[in-house]
Amino acid sequence: MARLGREKEPNVNAAVRVLVVDDDPLVRAGLAMVIGGSPDLTVVGEAGDGSEVAAAVDAYAPDVVLMDIRMPTVDGLAATEQLRARPDPPEVIVLTTFDADEHVLRALHAGASGFLLKDTPPAGIVGAIRAVAAGEPILSPAITRRLIGHVIGGDGGDRRRHARDQLDRLTVREHEVAVAIGRGRSNAEISRDLYMSIATVKAHVSHILEKLGFNNRVQIALLAHDAGEA
């Protein structure tokens, strides 16, 4: 799994570059219309299967990939795992009609920054793209509740011990930041609640990612939930 030494800094002067991956041409066209209506977003390319994602990323250099799950050759979950293992990968939002728990968990553990259903309103999809491009993960409240239920109701003994062992590797302040991320706090909220600058929050997040071998904030949030601290 790729490691990031720091959080990505968005280029506020450039439109967010989006790659749309879905095997249905009509869905791709609809998403392109939704995204293209926002002056700060641009669809730079499309792909119809997970097997095409690596080449499309090389060709179009997107900031964010909208990834369907069910595709004929390589599914979106495998494509996400492969993509997020690359150096300096784009952010991934899994956008699908399927919301089975195993899909959500696999996508998030693979490094996806968000999981949205295809019935999400256009404004919600646009907002999610903007958020993940700025380094903020996106999960619907319903999916967040289900993740918490997975932690509480699953065979949590070994997982909880492992998660707590990982959190013990962090400094006190890094631990506090990790727990705040698990509770869904943004960098600005963490800065306010823990009385530190946003730059310091970002530095702590980067250190957590580096120490634990994670590649985004969602994985930190899952760890905090697994440890029973969020």
Short mmCIF file of C-alpha atoms in Angstrom, two decimals:
data_model
loop_
_atom_site.label_atom_id
_atom_site.label_comp_id
_atom_site.label_asym_id
_atom_site.label_seq_id
_atom_site.Cartn_x
_atom_site.Cartn_y
_atom_site.Cartn_z
CA MET A 1 0.00 0.00 0.00
CA ALA A 2 1.35 3.40 -0.96
CA ARG A 3 2.36 5.75 1.81
CA LEU A 4 1.87 9.47 1.70
CA GLY A 5 4.24 11.68 3.62
CA ARG A 6 1.84 14.60 3.68
CA GLU A 7 -1.72 15.51 2.90
CA LYS A 8 -2.36 16.73 -0.60
CA GLU A 9 -2.67 20.47 -1.00
CA PRO A 10 -5.39 21.39 -3.49
CA ASN A 11 -4.57 23.81 -6.30
CA VAL A 12 -7.18 26.47 -5.68
CA ASN A 13 -6.53 28.08 -9.07
CA ALA A 14 -7.26 24.99 -11.17
CA ALA A 15 -10.43 23.04 -11.82
CA VAL A 16 -10.60 19.63 -10.16
CA ARG A 17 -9.88 16.99 -12.80
CA VAL A 18 -12.31 14.04 -12.72
CA LEU A 19 -12.14 10.61 -14.38
CA VAL A 20 -15.49 8.80 -14.68
CA VAL A 21 -15.34 4.98 -14.63
CA ASP A 22 -18.56 3.09 -15.39
CA ASP A 23 -19.51 0.39 -17.89
CA ASP A 24 -22.78 2.13 -18.79
CA PRO A 25 -22.28 4.89 -21.40
CA LEU A 26 -25.51 6.60 -20.32
CA VAL A 27 -24.34 6.78 -16.71
CA ARG A 28 -20.99 8.21 -17.83
CA ALA A 29 -22.78 10.80 -19.97
CA GLY A 30 -25.10 11.77 -17.11
CA LEU A 31 -22.22 12.17 -14.66
CA ALA A 32 -20.29 14.20 -17.21
CA MET A 33 -23.26 16.57 -17.54
CA VAL A 34 -23.62 16.92 -13.78
CA ILE A 35 -19.91 17.54 -13.22
CA GLY A 36 -19.49 19.74 -16.28
CA GLY A 37 -22.08 22.15 -14.95
CA SER A 38 -19.68 23.28 -12.22
CA PRO A 39 -16.97 25.75 -13.27
CA ASP A 40 -14.51 24.38 -10.70
CA LEU A 41 -14.79 20.76 -11.94
CA THR A 42 -13.95 19.20 -15.28
CA VAL A 43 -14.29 15.67 -16.65
CA VAL A 44 -10.95 14.92 -18.28
CA GLY A 45 -11.67 11.35 -19.35
CA GLU A 46 -13.84 8.25 -19.12
CA ALA A 47 -13.28 4.50 -18.80
CA GLY A 48 -15.72 1.62 -19.24
CA ASP A 49 -13.97 -1.04 -17.17
CA GLY A 50 -11.59 -1.36 -14.25
CA SER A 51 -8.97 -2.80 -16.57
CA GLU A 52 -8.80 0.60 -18.31
CA VAL A 53 -8.28 2.67 -15.18
CA ALA A 54 -4.48 2.60 -14.92
CA ALA A 55 -4.00 3.71 -18.53
CA ALA A 56 -6.69 6.39 -18.17
CA VAL A 57 -5.03 7.78 -15.03
CA ASP A 58 -1.70 7.89 -16.83
CA ALA A 59 -3.29 9.65 -19.80
CA TYR A 60 -5.52 12.16 -18.02
CA ALA A 61 -3.89 12.74 -14.59
CA PRO A 62 -7.19 13.13 -12.69
CA ASP A 63 -7.44 14.48 -9.17
CA VAL A 64 -10.53 12.37 -8.41
CA VAL A 65 -11.83 9.12 -9.90
CA LEU A 66 -15.56 8.29 -9.74
CA MET A 67 -15.52 4.47 -9.69
CA ASP A 68 -18.39 2.08 -10.34
CA ILE A 69 -18.22 -1.35 -8.64
CA ARG A 70 -19.76 -3.83 -11.09
CA MET A 71 -17.89 -3.90 -14.39
CA PRO A 72 -17.39 -6.80 -16.80
CA THR A 73 -13.64 -7.55 -16.62
CA VAL A 74 -12.08 -5.88 -13.56
CA ASP A 75 -14.51 -4.60 -10.93
CA GLY A 76 -14.21 -1.21 -9.30
CA LEU A 77 -13.03 -2.57 -5.95
CA ALA A 78 -10.07 -4.37 -7.52
CA ALA A 79 -9.35 -1.31 -9.65
CA THR A 80 -9.41 0.89 -6.54
CA GLU A 81 -6.97 -1.41 -4.73
CA GLN A 82 -4.61 -1.37 -7.70
CA LEU A 83 -4.89 2.37 -8.19
CA ARG A 84 -4.37 3.33 -4.55
CA ALA A 85 -1.25 1.13 -4.37
CA ARG A 86 0.44 3.39 -6.94
CA PRO A 87 2.68 6.31 -5.92
CA ASP A 88 0.74 9.57 -5.45
CA PRO A 89 -2.62 8.17 -6.61
CA PRO A 90 -5.75 10.24 -7.27
CA GLU A 91 -8.59 10.18 -4.76
CA VAL A 92 -11.34 7.62 -5.42
CA ILE A 93 -15.07 7.92 -4.79
CA VAL A 94 -16.93 4.65 -5.19
CA LEU A 95 -20.28 5.46 -6.78
CA THR A 96 -22.62 2.51 -7.13
CA THR A 97 -26.12 1.08 -6.82
CA PHE A 98 -24.78 -1.60 -4.46
CA ASP A 99 -24.31 -0.82 -0.77
CA ALA A 100 -23.53 -4.25 0.72
CA ASP A 101 -21.38 -3.97 3.83
CA GLU A 102 -18.53 -5.99 2.34
CA HIS A 103 -18.39 -3.62 -0.63
CA VAL A 104 -18.24 -0.55 1.60
CA LEU A 105 -15.56 -1.99 3.86
CA ARG A 106 -13.41 -3.34 1.05
CA ALA A 107 -13.58 -0.03 -0.82
CA LEU A 108 -12.62 2.00 2.24
CA HIS A 109 -9.85 -0.32 3.36
CA ALA A 110 -8.50 -0.18 -0.20
CA GLY A 111 -8.12 3.57 0.19
CA ALA A 112 -11.28 5.02 -1.34
CA SER A 113 -12.05 8.47 0.05
CA GLY A 114 -15.80 8.11 -0.26
CA PHE A 115 -18.67 5.77 -0.99
CA LEU A 116 -21.84 7.17 -2.53
CA LEU A 117 -24.93 5.54 -3.95
CA LYS A 118 -25.99 6.40 -7.50
CA ASP A 119 -29.26 7.86 -6.21
CA THR A 120 -27.23 10.61 -4.49
CA PRO A 121 -28.56 13.99 -5.77
CA PRO A 122 -26.32 15.78 -8.29
CA ALA A 123 -25.41 18.46 -5.76
CA GLY A 124 -24.26 15.73 -3.37
CA ILE A 125 -22.01 14.16 -6.00
CA VAL A 126 -20.50 17.53 -6.90
CA GLY A 127 -19.98 18.35 -3.22
CA ALA A 128 -18.31 14.98 -2.62
CA ILE A 129 -15.86 15.55 -5.46
CA ARG A 130 -14.94 18.97 -4.10
CA ALA A 131 -14.53 17.57 -0.59
CA VAL A 132 -12.26 14.65 -1.43
CA ALA A 133 -10.18 16.85 -3.72
CA ALA A 134 -9.61 19.06 -0.66
CA GLY A 135 -8.58 16.07 1.45
CA GLU A 136 -11.86 15.46 3.29
CA PRO A 137 -13.42 11.96 3.13
CA ILE A 138 -17.08 11.59 2.25
CA LEU A 139 -19.44 8.99 3.72
CA SER A 140 -23.19 9.27 3.88
CA PRO A 141 -24.61 9.23 7.44
CA ALA A 142 -26.30 5.90 6.72
CA ILE A 143 -23.02 4.28 5.72
CA THR A 144 -21.24 5.77 8.74
CA ARG A 145 -23.87 4.23 11.02
CA ARG A 146 -23.41 0.86 9.35
CA LEU A 147 -19.63 1.02 9.77
CA ILE A 148 -20.08 1.72 13.47
CA GLY A 149 -22.51 -1.20 13.66
CA HIS A 150 -19.94 -3.42 11.94
CA VAL A 151 -17.38 -2.55 14.60
CA ILE A 152 -19.81 -3.04 17.49
CA GLY A 153 -21.49 -6.17 16.18
CA GLY A 154 -18.59 -8.00 14.53
CA ASP A 155 -16.01 -10.39 15.95
CA GLY A 156 -14.27 -7.38 17.38
CA GLY A 157 -11.85 -8.81 19.94
CA ASP A 158 -8.78 -9.38 17.79
CA ARG A 159 -9.56 -6.43 15.53
CA ARG A 160 -9.98 -4.10 18.50
CA ARG A 161 -6.72 -5.23 20.09
CA HIS A 162 -4.87 -4.77 16.80
CA ALA A 163 -6.37 -1.31 16.30
CA ARG A 164 -5.42 -0.24 19.81
CA ASP A 165 -1.88 -1.53 19.30
CA GLN A 166 -1.62 0.62 16.18
CA LEU A 167 -2.96 3.70 17.96
CA ASP A 168 -0.41 3.12 20.73
CA ARG A 169 2.32 3.78 18.16
CA LEU A 170 1.16 7.39 17.92
CA THR A 171 2.10 10.34 20.10
CA VAL A 172 -0.54 11.72 22.44
CA ARG A 173 -1.43 14.54 20.04
CA GLU A 174 -1.46 12.24 17.01
CA HIS A 175 -3.76 9.91 18.95
CA GLU A 176 -6.13 12.80 19.68
CA VAL A 177 -6.16 13.80 16.01
CA ALA A 178 -6.83 10.20 14.93
CA VAL A 179 -9.80 9.92 17.28
CA ALA A 180 -11.15 13.27 16.06
CA ILE A 181 -10.90 12.04 12.46
CA GLY A 182 -12.81 8.92 13.51
CA ARG A 183 -15.55 11.18 14.83
CA GLY A 184 -15.83 12.88 11.44
CA ARG A 185 -14.13 16.15 12.35
CA SER A 186 -12.65 18.31 9.59
CA ASN A 187 -9.19 19.85 9.87
CA ALA A 188 -10.77 23.17 10.86
CA GLU A 189 -12.86 21.53 13.59
CA ILE A 190 -9.86 19.61 14.92
CA SER A 191 -7.86 22.84 14.93
CA ARG A 192 -10.54 24.54 17.00
CA ASP A 193 -11.23 21.64 19.38
CA LEU A 194 -7.57 20.76 20.07
CA TYR A 195 -6.24 24.34 20.07
CA MET A 196 -3.70 23.92 17.29
CA SER A 197 -3.22 25.52 13.90
CA ILE A 198 -4.61 23.90 10.77
CA ALA A 199 -1.02 23.49 9.53
CA THR A 200 -0.21 21.55 12.70
CA VAL A 201 -3.29 19.37 12.24
CA LYS A 202 -2.20 18.57 8.68
CA ALA A 203 1.29 17.73 9.91
CA HIS A 204 -0.12 15.34 12.51
CA VAL A 205 -2.35 13.69 9.89
CA SER A 206 0.65 13.21 7.61
CA HIS A 207 2.68 11.68 10.44
CA ILE A 208 -0.19 9.28 11.25
CA LEU A 209 -0.45 8.18 7.61
CA GLU A 210 3.30 7.63 7.44
CA LYS A 211 3.57 5.72 10.74
CA LEU A 212 0.64 3.41 10.05
CA GLY A 213 1.21 2.89 6.32
CA PHE A 214 -2.18 4.35 5.44
CA ASN A 215 -2.98 6.45 2.40
CA ASN A 216 -5.96 8.52 3.47
CA ARG A 217 -8.07 9.79 6.36
CA VAL A 218 -10.82 7.22 5.93
CA GLN A 219 -8.44 4.45 6.97
CA ILE A 220 -7.56 6.46 10.10
CA ALA A 221 -11.27 6.81 10.85
CA LEU A 222 -11.83 3.07 10.44
CA LEU A 223 -8.93 2.36 12.80
CA ALA A 224 -10.37 4.68 15.46
CA HIS A 225 -13.75 2.94 15.14
CA ASP A 226 -12.12 -0.50 15.32
CA ALA A 227 -10.32 0.58 18.50
CA GLY A 228 -13.63 1.69 20.04
CA GLU A 229 -12.48 5.29 20.41
CA ALA A 230 -14.76 7.03 17.94
#
